[in-house]
XYZ file of N, CA and C in Angstrom:
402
model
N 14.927 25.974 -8.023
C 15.347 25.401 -6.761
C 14.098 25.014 -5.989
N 14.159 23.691 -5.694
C 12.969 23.451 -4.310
C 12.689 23.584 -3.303
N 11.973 23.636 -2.660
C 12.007 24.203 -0.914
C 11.223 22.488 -0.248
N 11.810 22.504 0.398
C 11.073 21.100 1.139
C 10.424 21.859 2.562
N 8.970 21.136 2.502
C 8.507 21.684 3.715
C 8.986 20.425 4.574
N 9.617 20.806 5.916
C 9.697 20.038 6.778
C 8.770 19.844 7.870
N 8.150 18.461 8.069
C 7.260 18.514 8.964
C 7.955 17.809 10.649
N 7.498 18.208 11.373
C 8.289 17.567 12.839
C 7.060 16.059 13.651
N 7.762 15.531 13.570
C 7.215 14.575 13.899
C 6.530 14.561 15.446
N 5.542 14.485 15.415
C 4.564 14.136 16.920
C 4.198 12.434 16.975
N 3.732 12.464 18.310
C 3.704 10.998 18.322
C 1.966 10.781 19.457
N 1.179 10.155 18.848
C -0.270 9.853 18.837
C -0.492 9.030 19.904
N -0.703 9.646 21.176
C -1.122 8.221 22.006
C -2.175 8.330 22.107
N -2.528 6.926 22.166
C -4.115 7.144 22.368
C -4.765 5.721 23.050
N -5.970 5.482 22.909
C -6.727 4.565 22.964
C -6.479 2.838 22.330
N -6.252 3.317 21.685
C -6.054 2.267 19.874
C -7.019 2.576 18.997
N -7.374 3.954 18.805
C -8.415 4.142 17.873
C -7.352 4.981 17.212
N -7.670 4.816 15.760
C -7.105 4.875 14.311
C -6.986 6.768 14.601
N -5.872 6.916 14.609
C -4.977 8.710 14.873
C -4.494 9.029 13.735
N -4.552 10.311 13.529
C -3.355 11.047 12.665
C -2.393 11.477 12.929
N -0.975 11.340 12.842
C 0.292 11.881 13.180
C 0.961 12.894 12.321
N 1.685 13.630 12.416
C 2.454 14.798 11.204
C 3.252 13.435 10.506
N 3.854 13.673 9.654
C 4.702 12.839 8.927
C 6.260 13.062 9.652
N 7.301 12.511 9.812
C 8.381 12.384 10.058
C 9.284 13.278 8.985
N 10.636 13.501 9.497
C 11.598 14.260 8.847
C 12.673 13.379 9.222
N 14.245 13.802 8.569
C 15.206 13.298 8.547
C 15.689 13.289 9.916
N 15.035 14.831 10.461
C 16.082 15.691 11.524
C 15.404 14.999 12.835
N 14.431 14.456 12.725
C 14.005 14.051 14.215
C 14.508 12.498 14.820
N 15.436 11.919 13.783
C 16.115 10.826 14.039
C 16.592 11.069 15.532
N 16.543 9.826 16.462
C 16.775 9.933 17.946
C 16.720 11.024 18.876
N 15.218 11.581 18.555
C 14.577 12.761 19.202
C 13.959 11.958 20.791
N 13.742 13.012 21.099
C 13.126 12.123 22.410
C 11.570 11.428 22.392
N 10.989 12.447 21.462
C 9.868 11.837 20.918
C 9.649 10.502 19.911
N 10.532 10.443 19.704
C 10.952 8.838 19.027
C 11.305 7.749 19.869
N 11.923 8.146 20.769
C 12.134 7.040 21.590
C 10.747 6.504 22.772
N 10.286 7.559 22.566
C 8.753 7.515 23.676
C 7.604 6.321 22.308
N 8.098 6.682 21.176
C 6.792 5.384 20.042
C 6.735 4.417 20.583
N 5.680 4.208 20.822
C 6.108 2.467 20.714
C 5.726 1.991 19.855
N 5.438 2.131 18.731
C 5.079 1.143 17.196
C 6.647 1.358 16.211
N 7.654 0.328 16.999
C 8.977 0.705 16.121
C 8.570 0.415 14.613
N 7.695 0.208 13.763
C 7.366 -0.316 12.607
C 7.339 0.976 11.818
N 6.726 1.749 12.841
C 6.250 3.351 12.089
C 7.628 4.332 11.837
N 9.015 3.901 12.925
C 9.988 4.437 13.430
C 10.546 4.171 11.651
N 10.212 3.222 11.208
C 11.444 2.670 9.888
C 10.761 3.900 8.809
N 9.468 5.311 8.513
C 9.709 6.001 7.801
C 10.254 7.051 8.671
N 11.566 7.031 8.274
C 12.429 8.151 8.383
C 12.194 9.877 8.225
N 11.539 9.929 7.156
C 11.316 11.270 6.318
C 10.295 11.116 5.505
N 9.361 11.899 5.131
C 8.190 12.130 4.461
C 7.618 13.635 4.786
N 7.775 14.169 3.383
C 7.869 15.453 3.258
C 7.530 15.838 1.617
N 7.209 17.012 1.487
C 6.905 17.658 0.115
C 8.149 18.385 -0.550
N 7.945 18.336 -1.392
C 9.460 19.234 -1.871
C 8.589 19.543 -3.309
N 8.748 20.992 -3.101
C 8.269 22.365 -4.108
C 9.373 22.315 -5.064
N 9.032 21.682 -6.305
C 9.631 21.724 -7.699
C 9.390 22.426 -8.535
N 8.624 23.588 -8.034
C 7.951 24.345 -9.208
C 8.525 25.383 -9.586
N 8.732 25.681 -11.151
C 9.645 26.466 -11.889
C 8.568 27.673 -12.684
N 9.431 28.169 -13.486
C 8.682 29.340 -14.086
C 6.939 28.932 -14.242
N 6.485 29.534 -13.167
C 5.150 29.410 -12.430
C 4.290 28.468 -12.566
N 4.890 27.113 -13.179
C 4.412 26.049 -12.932
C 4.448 25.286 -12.012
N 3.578 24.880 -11.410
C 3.651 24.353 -10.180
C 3.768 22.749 -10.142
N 4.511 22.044 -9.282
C 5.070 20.487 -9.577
C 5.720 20.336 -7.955
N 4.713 20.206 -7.204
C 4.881 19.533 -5.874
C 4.907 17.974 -5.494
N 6.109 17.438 -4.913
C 5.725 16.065 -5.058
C 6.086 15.599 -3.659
N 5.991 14.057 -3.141
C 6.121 13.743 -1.643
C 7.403 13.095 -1.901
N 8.384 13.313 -1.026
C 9.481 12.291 -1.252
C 9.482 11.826 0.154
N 9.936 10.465 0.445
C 10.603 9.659 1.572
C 11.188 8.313 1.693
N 12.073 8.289 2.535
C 12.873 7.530 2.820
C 12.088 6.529 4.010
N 12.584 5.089 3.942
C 12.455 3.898 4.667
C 13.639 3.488 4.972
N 13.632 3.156 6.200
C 14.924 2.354 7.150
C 14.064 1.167 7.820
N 14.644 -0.028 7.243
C 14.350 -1.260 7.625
C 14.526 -2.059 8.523
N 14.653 -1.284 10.096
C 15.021 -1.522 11.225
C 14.971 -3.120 11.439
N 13.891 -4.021 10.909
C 13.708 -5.600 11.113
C 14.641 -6.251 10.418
N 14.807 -7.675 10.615
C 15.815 -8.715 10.844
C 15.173 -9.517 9.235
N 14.261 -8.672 8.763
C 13.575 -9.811 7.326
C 13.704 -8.685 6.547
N 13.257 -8.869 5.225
C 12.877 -8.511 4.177
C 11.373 -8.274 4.390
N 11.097 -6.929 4.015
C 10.025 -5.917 4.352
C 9.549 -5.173 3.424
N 8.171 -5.369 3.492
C 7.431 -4.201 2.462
C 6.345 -3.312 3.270
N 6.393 -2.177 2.766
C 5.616 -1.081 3.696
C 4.468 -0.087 2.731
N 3.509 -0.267 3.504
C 2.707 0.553 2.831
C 1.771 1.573 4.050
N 1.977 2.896 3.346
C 1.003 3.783 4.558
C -0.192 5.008 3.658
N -1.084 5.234 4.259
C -1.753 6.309 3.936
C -1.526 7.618 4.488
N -2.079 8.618 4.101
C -1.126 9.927 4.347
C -2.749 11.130 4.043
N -2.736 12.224 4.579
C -3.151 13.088 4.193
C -2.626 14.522 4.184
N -2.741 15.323 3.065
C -1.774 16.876 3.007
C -3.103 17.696 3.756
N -2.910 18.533 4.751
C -4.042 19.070 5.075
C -3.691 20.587 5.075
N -4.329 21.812 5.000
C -4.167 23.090 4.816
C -4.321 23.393 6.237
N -3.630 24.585 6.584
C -3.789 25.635 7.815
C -4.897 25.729 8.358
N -5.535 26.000 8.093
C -7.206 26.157 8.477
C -8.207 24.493 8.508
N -7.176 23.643 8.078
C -7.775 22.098 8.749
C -8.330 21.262 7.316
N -8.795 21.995 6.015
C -9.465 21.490 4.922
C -8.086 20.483 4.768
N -8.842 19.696 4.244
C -7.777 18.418 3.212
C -7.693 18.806 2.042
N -6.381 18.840 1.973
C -6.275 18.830 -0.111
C -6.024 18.151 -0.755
N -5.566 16.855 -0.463
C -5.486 15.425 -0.757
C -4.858 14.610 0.324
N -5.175 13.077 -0.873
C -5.299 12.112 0.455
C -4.352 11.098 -0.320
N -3.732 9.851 -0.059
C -3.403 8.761 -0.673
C -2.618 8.015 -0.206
N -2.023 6.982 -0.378
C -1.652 5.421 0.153
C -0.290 5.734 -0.933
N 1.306 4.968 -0.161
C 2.072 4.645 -0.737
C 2.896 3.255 -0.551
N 3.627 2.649 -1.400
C 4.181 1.777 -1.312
C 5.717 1.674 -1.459
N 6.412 0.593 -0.704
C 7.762 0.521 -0.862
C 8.048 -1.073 -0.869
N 8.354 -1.559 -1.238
C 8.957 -3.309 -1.428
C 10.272 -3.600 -1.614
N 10.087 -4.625 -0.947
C 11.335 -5.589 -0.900
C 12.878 -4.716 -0.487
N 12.215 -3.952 0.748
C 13.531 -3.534 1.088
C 14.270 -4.624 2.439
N 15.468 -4.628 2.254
C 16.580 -5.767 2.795
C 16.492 -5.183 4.223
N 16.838 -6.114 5.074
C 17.262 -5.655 6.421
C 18.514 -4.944 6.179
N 17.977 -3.541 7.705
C 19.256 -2.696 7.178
C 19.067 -1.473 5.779
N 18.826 -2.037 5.506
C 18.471 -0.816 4.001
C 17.773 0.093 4.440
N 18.572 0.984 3.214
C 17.661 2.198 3.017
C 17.004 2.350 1.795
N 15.674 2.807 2.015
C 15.000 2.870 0.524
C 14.259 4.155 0.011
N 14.544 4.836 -0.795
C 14.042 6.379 -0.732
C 12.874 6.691 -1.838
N 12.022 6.983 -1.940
C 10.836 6.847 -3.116
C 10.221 8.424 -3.324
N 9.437 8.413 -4.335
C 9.193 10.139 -5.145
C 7.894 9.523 -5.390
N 6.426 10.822 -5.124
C 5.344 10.736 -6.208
C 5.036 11.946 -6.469
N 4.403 12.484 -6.919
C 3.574 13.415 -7.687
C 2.828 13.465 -7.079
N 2.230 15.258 -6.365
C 0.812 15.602 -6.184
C 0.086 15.870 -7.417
N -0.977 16.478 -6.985
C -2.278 17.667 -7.506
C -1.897 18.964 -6.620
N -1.406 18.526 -5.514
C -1.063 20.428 -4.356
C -0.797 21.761 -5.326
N -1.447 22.664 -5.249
C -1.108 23.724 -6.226
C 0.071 24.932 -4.891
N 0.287 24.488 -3.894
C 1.081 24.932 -3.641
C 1.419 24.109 -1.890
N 2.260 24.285 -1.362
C 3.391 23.638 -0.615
C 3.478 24.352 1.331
N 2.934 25.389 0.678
C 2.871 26.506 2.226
C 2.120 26.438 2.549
N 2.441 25.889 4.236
C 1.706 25.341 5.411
C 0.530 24.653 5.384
N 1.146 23.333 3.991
C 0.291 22.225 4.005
C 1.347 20.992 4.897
N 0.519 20.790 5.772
C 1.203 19.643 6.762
C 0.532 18.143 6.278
N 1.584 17.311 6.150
C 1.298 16.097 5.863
C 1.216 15.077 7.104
N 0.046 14.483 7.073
C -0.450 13.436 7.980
C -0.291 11.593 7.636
N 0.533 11.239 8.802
C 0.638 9.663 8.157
C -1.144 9.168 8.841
N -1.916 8.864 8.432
C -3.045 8.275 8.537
C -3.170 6.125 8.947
N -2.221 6.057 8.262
C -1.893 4.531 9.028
C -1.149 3.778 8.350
N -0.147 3.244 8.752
C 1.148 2.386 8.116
C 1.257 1.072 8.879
N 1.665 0.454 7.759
C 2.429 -1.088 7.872
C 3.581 -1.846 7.475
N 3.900 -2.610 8.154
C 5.363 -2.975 7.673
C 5.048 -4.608 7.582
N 5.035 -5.215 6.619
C 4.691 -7.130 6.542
C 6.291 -7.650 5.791
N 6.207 -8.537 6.162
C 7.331 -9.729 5.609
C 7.088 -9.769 4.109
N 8.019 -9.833 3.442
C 8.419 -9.799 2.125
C 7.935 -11.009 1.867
N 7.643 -11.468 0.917
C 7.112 -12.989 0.262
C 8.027 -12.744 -1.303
């Protein structure tokens, strides 16, 4: 059985200099802190989270999340992310992609870490985009 760490979404104001945010969850859909974003682009990842797959003491942590395509086009999204440990070290870092999701859609995607384990590693969206489908 897996355990998904859930992370709660905060929201980065700042300057316009390049922030780290926690990653989003399912549960913070029309939180009050969502409605305070103003980058609705960032609003369309829904959930992004780890989910602990690991079985007889093999360990198999991977990121799963969902995209909601709040825009009126056909949209592809790509963001960077970092898993960071309790005490602040990074344990990895990396960029994901989602395409050609429809206005309206939902689009849900899986990768694979290296994380050798899942507890109270918080995942950071590092910077996302949402461009017109071609």
């Amino acid at each position: 059985m897996g355990v998904i760490i859930v992370v709660v979404l905060l929201i980065a104001l700042g300057n316009g200099e390049e922030t780290t945010t926690p990653a989003p969850n399912e549960t913070t859909t029309g939180s009050a802190t969502q409605e305070a974003q103003t980058d609705t682009e960032r609003q369309d990842l829904v959930s992004f989270q780890l989910d602990d797959r690991s079985t007889a003491g093999i360990k198999d942590i991977w990121l799963v999340w969902t995209i909601r395509n709040s825009s009126s086009e056909e949209s592809d999204y790509s963001w960077q992310w970092e898993a960071v440990a309790a005490d602040g070290t990074r344990l990895e870092n990396g960029s994901q992609l989602e395409t050609d999701v429809q206005p309206g859609q939902t689009a849900e995607g899986e990768f694979p870490t290296t994380l050798k384990d899942a507890d109270g590693v918080e995942l950071n969206i590092t910077k996302f985009d949402r461009t017109a489908s071609y």
